[in-house]
XYZ file of C-alpha atoms in Angstrom:
241
model
C -7.247 -25.869 11.174
C -4.855 -25.067 8.540
C -6.633 -21.933 7.128
C -6.157 -20.662 10.644
C -2.346 -21.706 10.714
C -1.787 -20.068 7.583
C -2.774 -16.889 8.836
C -0.932 -16.882 11.842
C 2.451 -17.939 10.293
C 1.443 -14.594 7.585
C 0.734 -12.562 10.966
C 4.428 -13.603 12.197
C 6.178 -13.062 8.919
C 4.473 -9.569 8.315
C 6.061 -8.718 12.541
C 9.360 -9.890 11.331
C 9.657 -8.660 7.775
C 8.718 -4.953 9.020
C 11.361 -5.117 12.219
C 14.403 -5.978 9.932
C 12.987 -3.378 7.026
C 12.875 -0.645 9.559
C 16.189 -1.731 10.841
C 17.779 -1.732 7.688
C 16.107 1.653 6.339
C 16.679 3.748 9.441
C 20.304 2.327 8.931
C 20.782 3.623 5.036
C 18.964 6.833 6.355
C 21.156 7.705 9.109
C 24.076 7.388 6.316
C 23.024 8.937 3.706
C 20.749 11.634 5.319
C 18.207 10.775 2.568
C 14.679 8.884 2.332
C 14.867 5.921 0.236
C 12.488 5.652 -2.918
C 10.031 2.236 -2.581
C 9.054 0.033 -5.222
C 5.407 -0.586 -4.618
C 3.307 -3.556 -6.275
C -0.565 -3.737 -6.065
C -2.313 -6.420 -7.127
C -6.432 -6.343 -6.694
C -9.009 -8.680 -7.380
C -12.724 -8.951 -6.725
C -14.233 -11.965 -5.071
C -17.093 -14.147 -6.502
C -20.146 -14.013 -4.073
C -20.184 -15.820 -0.938
C -16.406 -16.900 -1.360
C -15.031 -13.750 0.202
C -13.614 -15.223 3.523
C -12.266 -17.993 1.406
C -10.879 -15.035 -1.522
C -9.233 -13.656 2.078
C -7.253 -16.750 2.983
C -6.171 -17.035 -0.561
C -4.605 -13.642 -0.656
C -3.238 -14.126 2.640
C -1.568 -17.085 1.622
C 0.146 -15.638 -1.702
C 1.314 -12.337 0.370
C 2.690 -15.258 3.019
C 4.681 -17.040 -0.145
C 6.004 -13.636 -1.380
C 7.142 -12.746 2.269
C 9.414 -15.634 2.083
C 10.700 -14.117 -1.462
C 11.802 -10.811 -0.583
C 8.768 -8.752 -0.241
C 7.014 -6.890 2.147
C 3.030 -7.465 2.023
C -0.140 -6.643 3.370
C -3.672 -7.728 2.647
C -6.245 -5.062 2.243
C -9.615 -4.701 1.960
C -11.525 -1.831 0.319
C -14.405 -0.469 2.569
C -15.293 2.305 0.901
C -15.045 4.437 -2.755
C -14.232 2.572 -6.048
C -12.337 0.043 -4.388
C -15.436 -0.945 -2.177
C -15.578 -4.874 -1.956
C -12.164 -5.214 -3.151
C -9.056 -7.288 -2.216
C -5.519 -6.038 -2.642
C -2.354 -7.555 -1.831
C 0.034 -5.031 -1.604
C 3.849 -5.354 -1.564
C 6.915 -3.619 -1.300
C 10.674 -3.557 -2.004
C 13.779 -1.205 -1.590
C 13.866 -0.431 -4.779
C 13.012 -1.835 -8.429
C 16.158 -3.947 -8.654
C 15.480 -5.977 -5.544
C 11.560 -6.004 -7.066
C 12.913 -7.803 -10.008
C 15.238 -10.172 -8.060
C 12.106 -10.754 -5.494
C 9.531 -11.426 -8.607
C 12.231 -13.659 -10.289
C 12.495 -15.904 -7.420
C 8.626 -15.742 -6.835
C 8.246 -16.985 -10.049
C 10.033 -20.529 -9.717
C 9.148 -21.105 -6.024
C 7.298 -24.196 -5.970
C 4.817 -23.191 -3.562
C 3.964 -20.101 -5.371
C 3.225 -22.643 -8.796
C 1.527 -24.567 -6.729
C -0.795 -21.716 -5.700
C -1.164 -20.549 -9.478
C -2.524 -23.965 -10.373
C -4.846 -23.872 -7.959
C -6.151 -20.360 -8.385
C -6.809 -21.387 -12.301
C -8.326 -24.670 -11.044
C -10.694 -23.113 -8.175
C -11.075 -19.845 -8.954
C -12.609 -17.232 -6.292
C -12.676 -14.249 -8.045
C -11.153 -12.538 -10.366
C -8.360 -9.667 -11.148
C -9.223 -6.278 -11.395
C -5.675 -4.449 -11.999
C -2.515 -4.859 -10.925
C -0.046 -2.016 -10.787
C 3.486 -0.452 -9.810
C 3.940 2.680 -8.318
C 7.102 4.094 -6.662
C 6.994 6.127 -3.588
C 8.140 10.262 -3.838
C 7.560 11.029 -0.070
C 7.438 8.679 2.716
C 6.711 4.980 2.589
C 3.874 2.449 3.456
C 3.401 2.067 7.002
C 0.955 -0.564 6.814
C 1.819 -2.514 10.576
C 1.622 0.858 11.973
C -0.996 2.735 10.419
C -3.376 -0.374 8.819
C -6.341 1.883 7.446
C -4.951 4.057 4.197
C -7.328 6.630 3.271
C -5.788 6.775 -0.645
C -6.886 10.354 -2.944
C -5.960 10.067 -6.424
C -5.150 12.998 -8.396
C -4.470 13.108 -12.780
C -1.524 15.733 -12.254
C 0.973 16.833 -14.955
C 4.440 15.826 -13.528
C 5.474 19.010 -14.445
C 3.709 19.720 -10.848
C 5.289 17.227 -9.076
C 7.594 19.718 -7.019
C 4.948 22.044 -5.578
C 2.826 19.040 -4.963
C 5.529 17.888 -3.027
C 5.955 20.886 -1.137
C 2.167 20.381 -0.287
C 2.596 16.926 1.188
C 5.540 18.226 3.302
C 3.139 20.956 4.623
C 0.879 18.106 5.838
C 3.536 15.708 7.022
C 4.267 18.844 9.266
C 0.548 18.230 10.891
C 1.112 14.493 11.745
C 1.457 13.389 14.750
C 2.025 9.313 16.298
C -1.861 8.632 15.333
C -1.528 9.344 11.377
C 1.209 9.298 8.606
C 1.119 10.559 4.969
C 3.156 9.010 1.916
C 2.777 9.704 -1.876
C 3.637 7.814 -4.556
C 3.714 7.501 -8.598
C 2.552 4.960 -11.172
C 5.266 3.267 -13.417
C 2.593 1.404 -15.120
C -1.348 1.818 -15.147
C -3.875 3.345 -17.060
C -3.213 6.694 -16.176
C 0.356 7.621 -16.147
C -0.492 11.192 -15.213
C -1.845 10.451 -11.493
C -0.496 11.365 -8.418
C -1.436 9.533 -4.867
C -1.840 10.630 -1.807
C -2.127 8.093 0.995
C -2.763 9.120 4.565
C -2.219 6.467 7.047
C -4.033 5.923 10.500
C -3.722 3.761 13.448
C -7.819 3.163 13.343
C -10.861 4.403 12.175
C -11.337 6.475 14.757
C -7.915 7.870 14.593
C -8.901 8.718 10.946
C -12.075 10.229 12.248
C -10.619 12.413 14.776
C -7.944 13.689 12.051
C -10.927 14.507 9.611
C -12.613 16.462 12.489
C -10.326 18.176 13.890
C -7.692 18.642 10.796
C -9.497 18.064 7.889
C -12.026 20.680 8.361
C -9.193 23.315 9.732
C -8.956 26.606 7.924
C -4.939 25.412 7.158
C -6.149 21.983 6.045
C -8.803 23.705 3.487
C -6.163 26.135 2.177
C -4.031 23.302 1.308
C -6.603 21.552 -0.500
C -7.577 24.625 -2.284
C -4.276 24.824 -3.635
C -3.950 21.490 -4.277
C -6.813 21.645 -6.574
C -4.882 24.259 -8.711
C -2.248 21.319 -9.415
C -4.263 18.756 -9.928
C -7.833 17.226 -10.637
C -9.175 14.698 -7.950
C -10.226 11.468 -9.271
C -10.910 8.969 -6.505
C -10.875 8.708 -2.847
C -10.889 5.064 -1.328
C -10.630 3.570 2.186
C -8.767 0.430 2.750
C -7.909 -1.440 5.543
C -5.499 -4.410 6.500
C -7.338 -7.391 6.943
């Protein structure tokens, strides 16, 4: 059916864009020796009761349109924490110039205009928040690691360097089953927040990491030192749908 076909198109688009993005990023890092800041957009909504499946398909359609206009995207569902039951369209571009270019193209795309009209006429939920962030360590790797464990801290920016040193220590502990990234907001209601994003290939991998690494003496020391830099506010688990 039409819904299934749209989902298949979206999946193919995600794979193609991810391969292209990885190739460009690898080339730029090789040329400069530096990682590149990533611009991140997140639109989070709450489906109406009984319309969860319809809301997911609508979000996937929006993500597909965004891919056509220069974004790398995923649709994720909140599984645990404050985001439980929420849906998100998360998107990235190489930088904020490209984000602006992509948003400009998106706003005049006839398919997106039609999507917006349908959303207003036939609502299946409501927006919870829309925010923008920039990466400060690593980057989202949604295609390889669909399970995300987000830990959000309130932290003064003066502690940023120490926080990134700690993230670097955690990164040194990662393996093929998980990765870590970090980001800070450029819009939102808590501009002193710091987001640590643990990324896993599966829930099994996440559980194994929590059991074997999360409770280790080394990791507990890292957690204790992190608590001196900022206050943990929320912890969420989301997965690509």
